[in-house]
C-alpha cells in the first residue's frame, strides 16, 4: 500500500512511491538517467478493433460487428500504409503518428487470457503469467532493484524526490515492492498515522506494534515529499491549454512536475469507462457514442500533454504508453457493444519514440466468427516493459530479466537506445568490488577491493547510512587490493561497506559479532 501525500497540484491528489532503498540512494547505486515514463491506464478493456482498424480485414469485420464498426470512409488514414487506420476521434494521435511521435504496437496480450477486470489488471501490473500470482508490481521490482530497502534515510539531500507518482488517491499494485509495503493510502495528514516527521504516539508491543511503527515511519518519510512536490509545481507558472477532462488534468499535473524539476521516473494516470458492453456506439452513427467520447478524451489529453511538455522544454525526456487489461471480442453483441476479449493495440508516444511505424501485423479476422472467438496475441505485454526498461530506463539485459523474471522480446519503438551519453555512470555487472573477511567479524578484518583506475573511496557506515569511518581514499591502480583493520571497538550489529569510484558504486552488508 501507499501513502497519499498531503498535497494537491491543480486540485489533483498525488500518491508518492517512496524509494525502496535508503541505502541505495545513500550509495547512489541507481542507474543514472533523467528519463521519464508516463503510463496511461485505460481501465475497462479498450476495444482495439475500433481504435486501430485493420482496413485489409474490413469486409470480414463488417460481417462480425456491423452494428459498431466505423464506416470505412470515416477511418483516418495513416502515412505510409493503406492497411491500417484510426478511429475518427483520434485525429490528434494520427498527426503524432504522421509526425514521427507515435508508435503502434499491434496484438498485445498474454497467453491464456483472463477475462476478469481485476485479475487481468493485476497480471498487467505485476507482470505475471496468467496462472501466476505475484504480490509485487513491475514498477516496484524495478525500483527495488535500483533502490533496494525502505524506509530509512529518505528523502535526503542527494535524492529528495519520490521515485514514482500516481495521480489520484490510491497507489496501484504496479508500484508495490517485493519485500515490504511502501506506504499506506491516506488523504488526511492529521490522522492517526502521525505524518509530522519525528512525532508519533507510543505503539503497542509485539507484532502489531512493530507493524504500526513501520507504517508510521513510511508515512513520515512520504510526507516529507510534500515540500519537494509543491516546490516543483510552483516553478511552473505557465502551461499549455488542456481540455476540461479528468485525464487531461492528471496529465497536466505530470507535465508540471516533470518541468518543475522532479527526478521522479515513473508516473501513472488513468481513465475508466472502457467496459463497453452496450451502446458502445450510436445506432444512427457508429462514429459517435460512448467509445468515440472515450477516444476523444484520450486523444485530446495526449495531444495537449505532448504539446505542453514540448513547450516546457522537457519532451526529450518523456515517453508515454497506454495499457489496458484486455481488448474486446471480434464479434459485437446484440446490445450494440463488445464483450471482454484478448489482445489489443497499444500506443507509445513522445519525441524519443521511433514514430510513424507499426510493430506487428494487423489482426486476422475470419470470415465467420462466433461470440467466443478472440484475437491472437502477437506480442507479450511484457515486451513493452522490457523495451522501456532496457532502451529507455537504461537497465542491463541481466537486470531487465531479473525485474521481469523471464526474457521477452525487445520491440523497436525507442529511437535512440541507451548509451553513455544518457547513462552517465557505468556499472560492473556481476563483479564483487568490495568485501571483507571474515564476515561476520569480531575484531581483525581484511578489506578486499578492486581499483578501476579512478579515485576510489571505501567507507564503513552504520545500518542507517551514517558514516563510521573512511577505510580507503586514494587513487589505486587497476586490480585487486587488500587492507587490514582492527574494528573490535565497534558495537555488535550490521554495517555497510560502501564502495565509490568515478565509474562504479557498490555496497555490501557486514556484521560485527
mmCIF file of C-alpha atoms in Angstrom, residues 181-427:
data_model
loop_
_atom_site.group_PDB
_atom_site.id
_atom_site.type_symbol
_atom_site.label_atom_id
_atom_site.label_comp_id
_atom_site.label_asym_id
_atom_site.label_seq_id
_atom_site.Cartn_x
_atom_site.Cartn_y
_atom_site.Cartn_z
ATOM 1 C CA UNK A 181 4.854 -2.344 1.861
ATOM 2 C CA UNK A 182 5.883 1.046 0.589
ATOM 3 C CA UNK A 183 3.272 3.022 2.477
ATOM 4 C CA UNK A 184 -0.396 3.448 3.183
ATOM 5 C CA UNK A 185 -3.167 5.315 1.408
ATOM 6 C CA UNK A 186 -4.442 8.270 3.370
ATOM 7 C CA UNK A 187 -5.959 11.595 2.479
ATOM 8 C CA UNK A 188 -5.738 13.409 5.795
ATOM 9 C CA UNK A 189 -2.265 14.408 7.035
ATOM 10 C CA UNK A 190 -3.558 14.797 10.591
ATOM 11 C CA UNK A 191 -4.985 11.313 11.077
ATOM 12 C CA UNK A 192 -3.758 8.559 13.395
ATOM 13 C CA UNK A 193 -0.639 7.814 11.403
ATOM 14 C CA UNK A 194 1.126 10.960 12.587
ATOM 15 C CA UNK A 195 2.510 12.349 9.365
ATOM 16 C CA UNK A 196 4.563 15.033 11.119
ATOM 17 C CA UNK A 197 8.133 13.675 10.928
ATOM 18 C CA UNK A 198 9.606 12.762 14.304
ATOM 19 C CA UNK A 199 6.283 12.693 16.158
ATOM 20 C CA UNK A 200 4.258 9.596 16.925
ATOM 21 C CA UNK A 201 2.203 8.201 19.775
ATOM 22 C CA UNK A 202 3.503 5.178 21.620
ATOM 23 C CA UNK A 203 2.880 1.956 19.713
ATOM 24 C CA UNK A 204 1.713 -1.214 21.462
ATOM 25 C CA UNK A 205 4.170 -4.040 21.981
ATOM 26 C CA UNK A 206 4.608 -7.155 19.908
ATOM 27 C CA UNK A 207 3.926 -7.739 16.232
ATOM 28 C CA UNK A 208 1.007 -5.251 15.931
ATOM 29 C CA UNK A 209 3.181 -2.538 17.430
ATOM 30 C CA UNK A 210 6.034 -3.347 15.068
ATOM 31 C CA UNK A 211 3.692 -3.093 12.108
ATOM 32 C CA UNK A 212 2.206 0.188 13.310
ATOM 33 C CA UNK A 213 5.668 1.632 13.883
ATOM 34 C CA UNK A 214 6.697 0.622 10.384
ATOM 35 C CA UNK A 215 3.586 2.203 8.893
ATOM 36 C CA UNK A 216 4.281 5.401 10.804
ATOM 37 C CA UNK A 217 7.861 5.547 9.545
ATOM 38 C CA UNK A 218 6.664 5.072 5.968
ATOM 39 C CA UNK A 219 4.018 7.741 6.430
ATOM 40 C CA UNK A 220 6.501 10.179 7.951
ATOM 41 C CA UNK A 221 9.002 9.580 5.170
ATOM 42 C CA UNK A 222 6.406 10.008 2.452
ATOM 43 C CA UNK A 223 5.027 13.182 3.966
ATOM 44 C CA UNK A 224 8.479 14.676 3.539
ATOM 45 C CA UNK A 225 7.839 14.756 -0.212
ATOM 46 C CA UNK A 226 5.132 17.362 0.258
ATOM 47 C CA UNK A 227 7.526 20.291 0.020
ATOM 48 C CA UNK A 228 9.559 18.956 -2.911
ATOM 49 C CA UNK A 229 6.435 18.289 -4.958
ATOM 50 C CA UNK A 230 4.872 21.623 -4.043
ATOM 51 C CA UNK A 231 8.099 23.452 -4.854
ATOM 52 C CA UNK A 232 8.339 21.722 -8.231
ATOM 53 C CA UNK A 233 4.759 22.613 -9.071
ATOM 54 C CA UNK A 234 5.304 26.255 -8.111
ATOM 55 C CA UNK A 235 8.239 26.559 -10.520
ATOM 56 C CA UNK A 236 5.922 26.140 -13.500
ATOM 57 C CA UNK A 237 3.773 29.248 -13.742
ATOM 58 C CA UNK A 238 2.515 28.841 -17.307
ATOM 59 C CA UNK A 239 1.352 25.774 -19.203
ATOM 60 C CA UNK A 240 -0.389 24.954 -22.452
ATOM 61 C CA UNK A 241 -4.141 24.655 -22.808
ATOM 62 C CA UNK A 242 -5.750 21.391 -21.712
ATOM 63 C CA UNK A 243 -9.339 20.197 -22.188
ATOM 64 C CA UNK A 244 -11.584 20.072 -19.152
ATOM 65 C CA UNK A 245 -11.408 16.315 -18.529
ATOM 66 C CA UNK A 246 -10.083 14.291 -15.644
ATOM 67 C CA UNK A 247 -7.389 12.597 -17.743
ATOM 68 C CA UNK A 248 -6.202 15.928 -19.109
ATOM 69 C CA UNK A 249 -5.995 17.375 -15.615
ATOM 70 C CA UNK A 250 -3.928 14.389 -14.488
ATOM 71 C CA UNK A 251 -1.514 14.752 -17.389
ATOM 72 C CA UNK A 252 -1.262 18.478 -16.790
ATOM 73 C CA UNK A 253 -0.060 17.742 -13.261
ATOM 74 C CA UNK A 254 2.508 15.274 -14.603
ATOM 75 C CA UNK A 255 3.817 17.812 -17.121
ATOM 76 C CA UNK A 256 4.100 20.438 -14.396
ATOM 77 C CA UNK A 257 6.061 18.176 -12.054
ATOM 78 C CA UNK A 258 8.442 16.989 -14.763
ATOM 79 C CA UNK A 259 9.098 20.533 -15.924
ATOM 80 C CA UNK A 260 9.340 21.689 -12.302
ATOM 81 C CA UNK A 261 12.418 19.536 -11.832
ATOM 82 C CA UNK A 262 11.234 16.408 -10.021
ATOM 83 C CA UNK A 263 13.551 13.487 -10.711
ATOM 84 C CA UNK A 264 10.654 11.050 -10.459
ATOM 85 C CA UNK A 265 10.997 8.372 -13.123
ATOM 86 C CA UNK A 266 7.567 6.766 -13.235
ATOM 87 C CA UNK A 267 4.139 8.371 -13.410
ATOM 88 C CA UNK A 268 0.773 6.691 -13.753
ATOM 89 C CA UNK A 269 -2.540 8.255 -14.713
ATOM 90 C CA UNK A 270 -5.808 6.541 -15.556
ATOM 91 C CA UNK A 271 -9.219 6.881 -17.104
ATOM 92 C CA UNK A 272 -12.121 4.484 -16.780
ATOM 93 C CA UNK A 273 -15.219 3.659 -18.810
ATOM 94 C CA UNK A 274 -13.804 1.335 -21.456
ATOM 95 C CA UNK A 275 -16.016 -1.609 -20.454
ATOM 96 C CA UNK A 276 -18.372 -1.023 -23.380
ATOM 97 C CA UNK A 277 -20.747 -4.000 -23.213
ATOM 98 C CA UNK A 278 -23.684 -1.974 -24.511
ATOM 99 C CA UNK A 279 -24.426 1.166 -26.506
ATOM 100 C CA UNK A 280 -20.770 1.448 -27.488
ATOM 101 C CA UNK A 281 -21.868 3.489 -30.492
ATOM 102 C CA UNK A 282 -24.933 5.371 -31.551
ATOM 103 C CA UNK A 283 -27.248 3.357 -33.790
ATOM 104 C CA UNK A 284 -27.578 6.138 -36.311
ATOM 105 C CA UNK A 285 -23.856 6.913 -36.463
ATOM 106 C CA UNK A 286 -21.202 4.462 -35.238
ATOM 107 C CA UNK A 287 -18.571 7.222 -35.242
ATOM 108 C CA UNK A 288 -20.382 8.667 -32.231
ATOM 109 C CA UNK A 289 -21.244 7.314 -28.819
ATOM 110 C CA UNK A 290 -19.526 6.132 -25.636
ATOM 111 C CA UNK A 291 -16.385 4.719 -27.231
ATOM 112 C CA UNK A 292 -15.955 7.714 -29.516
ATOM 113 C CA UNK A 293 -16.200 10.010 -26.499
ATOM 114 C CA UNK A 294 -13.621 7.961 -24.597
ATOM 115 C CA UNK A 295 -11.191 8.066 -27.505
ATOM 116 C CA UNK A 296 -11.755 11.803 -27.911
ATOM 117 C CA UNK A 297 -10.847 12.274 -24.242
ATOM 118 C CA UNK A 298 -7.718 10.146 -24.670
ATOM 119 C CA UNK A 299 -6.713 11.850 -27.907
ATOM 120 C CA UNK A 300 -7.175 15.399 -26.686
ATOM 121 C CA UNK A 301 -5.387 14.783 -23.374
ATOM 122 C CA UNK A 302 -2.331 13.171 -25.002
ATOM 123 C CA UNK A 303 -2.089 15.868 -27.646
ATOM 124 C CA UNK A 304 -2.322 18.609 -25.016
ATOM 125 C CA UNK A 305 0.270 16.876 -22.834
ATOM 126 C CA UNK A 306 2.715 16.364 -25.686
ATOM 127 C CA UNK A 307 2.360 19.977 -26.797
ATOM 128 C CA UNK A 308 2.807 21.169 -23.235
ATOM 129 C CA UNK A 309 5.985 19.229 -22.481
ATOM 130 C CA UNK A 310 7.437 20.390 -25.778
ATOM 131 C CA UNK A 311 6.667 23.988 -24.843
ATOM 132 C CA UNK A 312 8.157 23.432 -21.383
ATOM 133 C CA UNK A 313 11.348 22.031 -22.904
ATOM 134 C CA UNK A 314 11.232 18.542 -21.384
ATOM 135 C CA UNK A 315 9.815 16.454 -24.240
ATOM 136 C CA UNK A 316 13.184 14.824 -24.977
ATOM 137 C CA UNK A 317 12.981 13.102 -21.576
ATOM 138 C CA UNK A 318 9.447 11.699 -21.709
ATOM 139 C CA UNK A 319 7.903 8.564 -23.210
ATOM 140 C CA UNK A 320 4.222 7.759 -22.716
ATOM 141 C CA UNK A 321 2.436 4.432 -23.119
ATOM 142 C CA UNK A 322 -1.160 3.241 -22.927
ATOM 143 C CA UNK A 323 -2.094 0.000 -21.201
ATOM 144 C CA UNK A 324 -5.463 -1.727 -20.934
ATOM 145 C CA UNK A 325 -6.186 -5.019 -19.207
ATOM 146 C CA UNK A 326 -7.610 -6.614 -22.376
ATOM 147 C CA UNK A 327 -9.317 -5.844 -25.670
ATOM 148 C CA UNK A 328 -12.810 -6.783 -26.826
ATOM 149 C CA UNK A 329 -14.234 -9.725 -28.780
ATOM 150 C CA UNK A 330 -14.152 -9.783 -32.557
ATOM 151 C CA UNK A 331 -17.905 -10.181 -32.798
ATOM 152 C CA UNK A 332 -20.102 -7.466 -31.347
ATOM 153 C CA UNK A 333 -23.104 -8.351 -29.198
ATOM 154 C CA UNK A 334 -26.794 -7.657 -29.654
ATOM 155 C CA UNK A 335 -26.643 -4.682 -27.263
ATOM 156 C CA UNK A 336 -24.531 -2.682 -29.718
ATOM 157 C CA UNK A 337 -21.473 -3.318 -27.621
ATOM 158 C CA UNK A 338 -18.499 -5.621 -27.345
ATOM 159 C CA UNK A 339 -17.562 -8.119 -24.647
ATOM 160 C CA UNK A 340 -14.273 -8.901 -22.903
ATOM 161 C CA UNK A 341 -11.632 -10.036 -25.366
ATOM 162 C CA UNK A 342 -7.925 -10.720 -25.576
ATOM 163 C CA UNK A 343 -5.180 -8.932 -27.486
ATOM 164 C CA UNK A 344 -5.355 -5.257 -28.432
ATOM 165 C CA UNK A 345 -3.098 -2.490 -29.790
ATOM 166 C CA UNK A 346 -1.248 -0.076 -27.523
ATOM 167 C CA UNK A 347 0.156 3.398 -28.223
ATOM 168 C CA UNK A 348 3.711 4.547 -27.429
ATOM 169 C CA UNK A 349 4.208 8.288 -27.829
ATOM 170 C CA UNK A 350 6.784 11.035 -27.387
ATOM 171 C CA UNK A 351 9.721 12.696 -29.134
ATOM 172 C CA UNK A 352 12.138 9.848 -28.257
ATOM 173 C CA UNK A 353 9.774 7.305 -29.871
ATOM 174 C CA UNK A 354 10.533 5.831 -33.278
ATOM 175 C CA UNK A 355 7.166 7.001 -34.524
ATOM 176 C CA UNK A 356 5.199 6.741 -37.709
ATOM 177 C CA UNK A 357 5.582 2.967 -37.518
ATOM 178 C CA UNK A 358 3.614 -0.098 -36.511
ATOM 179 C CA UNK A 359 5.099 -3.104 -34.749
ATOM 180 C CA UNK A 360 3.340 -6.286 -35.740
ATOM 181 C CA UNK A 361 0.685 -7.242 -38.237
ATOM 182 C CA UNK A 362 -2.966 -6.449 -38.467
ATOM 183 C CA UNK A 363 -5.088 -8.993 -36.613
ATOM 184 C CA UNK A 364 -6.563 -11.629 -38.893
ATOM 185 C CA UNK A 365 -10.363 -11.651 -38.931
ATOM 186 C CA UNK A 366 -12.002 -14.914 -40.103
ATOM 187 C CA UNK A 367 -14.963 -14.724 -42.473
ATOM 188 C CA UNK A 368 -17.095 -16.494 -39.887
ATOM 189 C CA UNK A 369 -16.759 -15.746 -36.184
ATOM 190 C CA UNK A 370 -18.727 -16.651 -33.088
ATOM 191 C CA UNK A 371 -19.162 -14.760 -29.834
ATOM 192 C CA UNK A 372 -16.373 -16.891 -28.362
ATOM 193 C CA UNK A 373 -13.734 -16.063 -30.967
ATOM 194 C CA UNK A 374 -10.809 -13.883 -29.961
ATOM 195 C CA UNK A 375 -7.773 -12.225 -31.465
ATOM 196 C CA UNK A 376 -4.430 -13.973 -31.319
ATOM 197 C CA UNK A 377 -1.639 -12.429 -29.282
ATOM 198 C CA UNK A 378 1.406 -11.422 -31.330
ATOM 199 C CA UNK A 379 3.420 -9.639 -28.621
ATOM 200 C CA UNK A 380 3.546 -10.419 -24.936
ATOM 201 C CA UNK A 381 2.665 -7.290 -22.993
ATOM 202 C CA UNK A 382 5.921 -7.664 -21.077
ATOM 203 C CA UNK A 383 7.824 -6.891 -24.271
ATOM 204 C CA UNK A 384 6.583 -3.303 -23.838
ATOM 205 C CA UNK A 385 8.049 -3.225 -20.331
ATOM 206 C CA UNK A 386 11.244 -4.918 -21.494
ATOM 207 C CA UNK A 387 11.806 -2.267 -24.129
ATOM 208 C CA UNK A 388 11.146 0.619 -21.752
ATOM 209 C CA UNK A 389 13.375 -0.831 -19.040
ATOM 210 C CA UNK A 390 16.263 -1.616 -21.376
ATOM 211 C CA UNK A 391 16.130 1.062 -24.058
ATOM 212 C CA UNK A 392 14.652 3.961 -22.103
ATOM 213 C CA UNK A 393 15.348 3.440 -18.392
ATOM 214 C CA UNK A 394 18.733 2.004 -19.332
ATOM 215 C CA UNK A 395 18.854 -1.246 -17.372
ATOM 216 C CA UNK A 396 21.189 -4.006 -18.481
ATOM 217 C CA UNK A 397 19.707 -7.130 -20.062
ATOM 218 C CA UNK A 398 20.528 -9.012 -16.873
ATOM 219 C CA UNK A 399 18.684 -6.506 -14.690
ATOM 220 C CA UNK A 400 15.675 -6.442 -17.014
ATOM 221 C CA UNK A 401 15.401 -10.203 -16.812
ATOM 222 C CA UNK A 402 15.656 -10.021 -13.031
ATOM 223 C CA UNK A 403 12.811 -7.496 -12.843
ATOM 224 C CA UNK A 404 10.567 -9.403 -15.256
ATOM 225 C CA UNK A 405 11.735 -12.834 -14.076
ATOM 226 C CA UNK A 406 11.905 -14.034 -17.695
ATOM 227 C CA UNK A 407 13.238 -12.908 -21.058
ATOM 228 C CA UNK A 408 10.957 -11.174 -23.543
ATOM 229 C CA UNK A 409 11.472 -9.686 -26.976
ATOM 230 C CA UNK A 410 12.617 -6.093 -27.344
ATOM 231 C CA UNK A 411 10.466 -4.025 -29.701
ATOM 232 C CA UNK A 412 11.900 -1.237 -31.882
ATOM 233 C CA UNK A 413 9.895 1.720 -30.603
ATOM 234 C CA UNK A 414 12.611 3.804 -28.907
ATOM 235 C CA UNK A 415 14.517 5.958 -31.378
ATOM 236 C CA UNK A 416 17.812 6.300 -29.503
ATOM 237 C CA UNK A 417 18.526 3.478 -27.117
ATOM 238 C CA UNK A 418 20.604 3.985 -24.008
ATOM 239 C CA UNK A 419 24.261 4.852 -24.366
ATOM 240 C CA UNK A 420 26.965 6.505 -22.294
ATOM 241 C CA UNK A 421 25.546 9.852 -23.384
ATOM 242 C CA UNK A 422 22.489 9.358 -21.189
ATOM 243 C CA UNK A 423 23.820 6.820 -18.701
ATOM 244 C CA UNK A 424 26.488 8.871 -17.024
ATOM 245 C CA UNK A 425 27.895 6.122 -14.847
ATOM 246 C CA UNK A 426 28.769 2.610 -15.938
ATOM 247 C CA UNK A 427 28.379 -0.301 -13.546
#
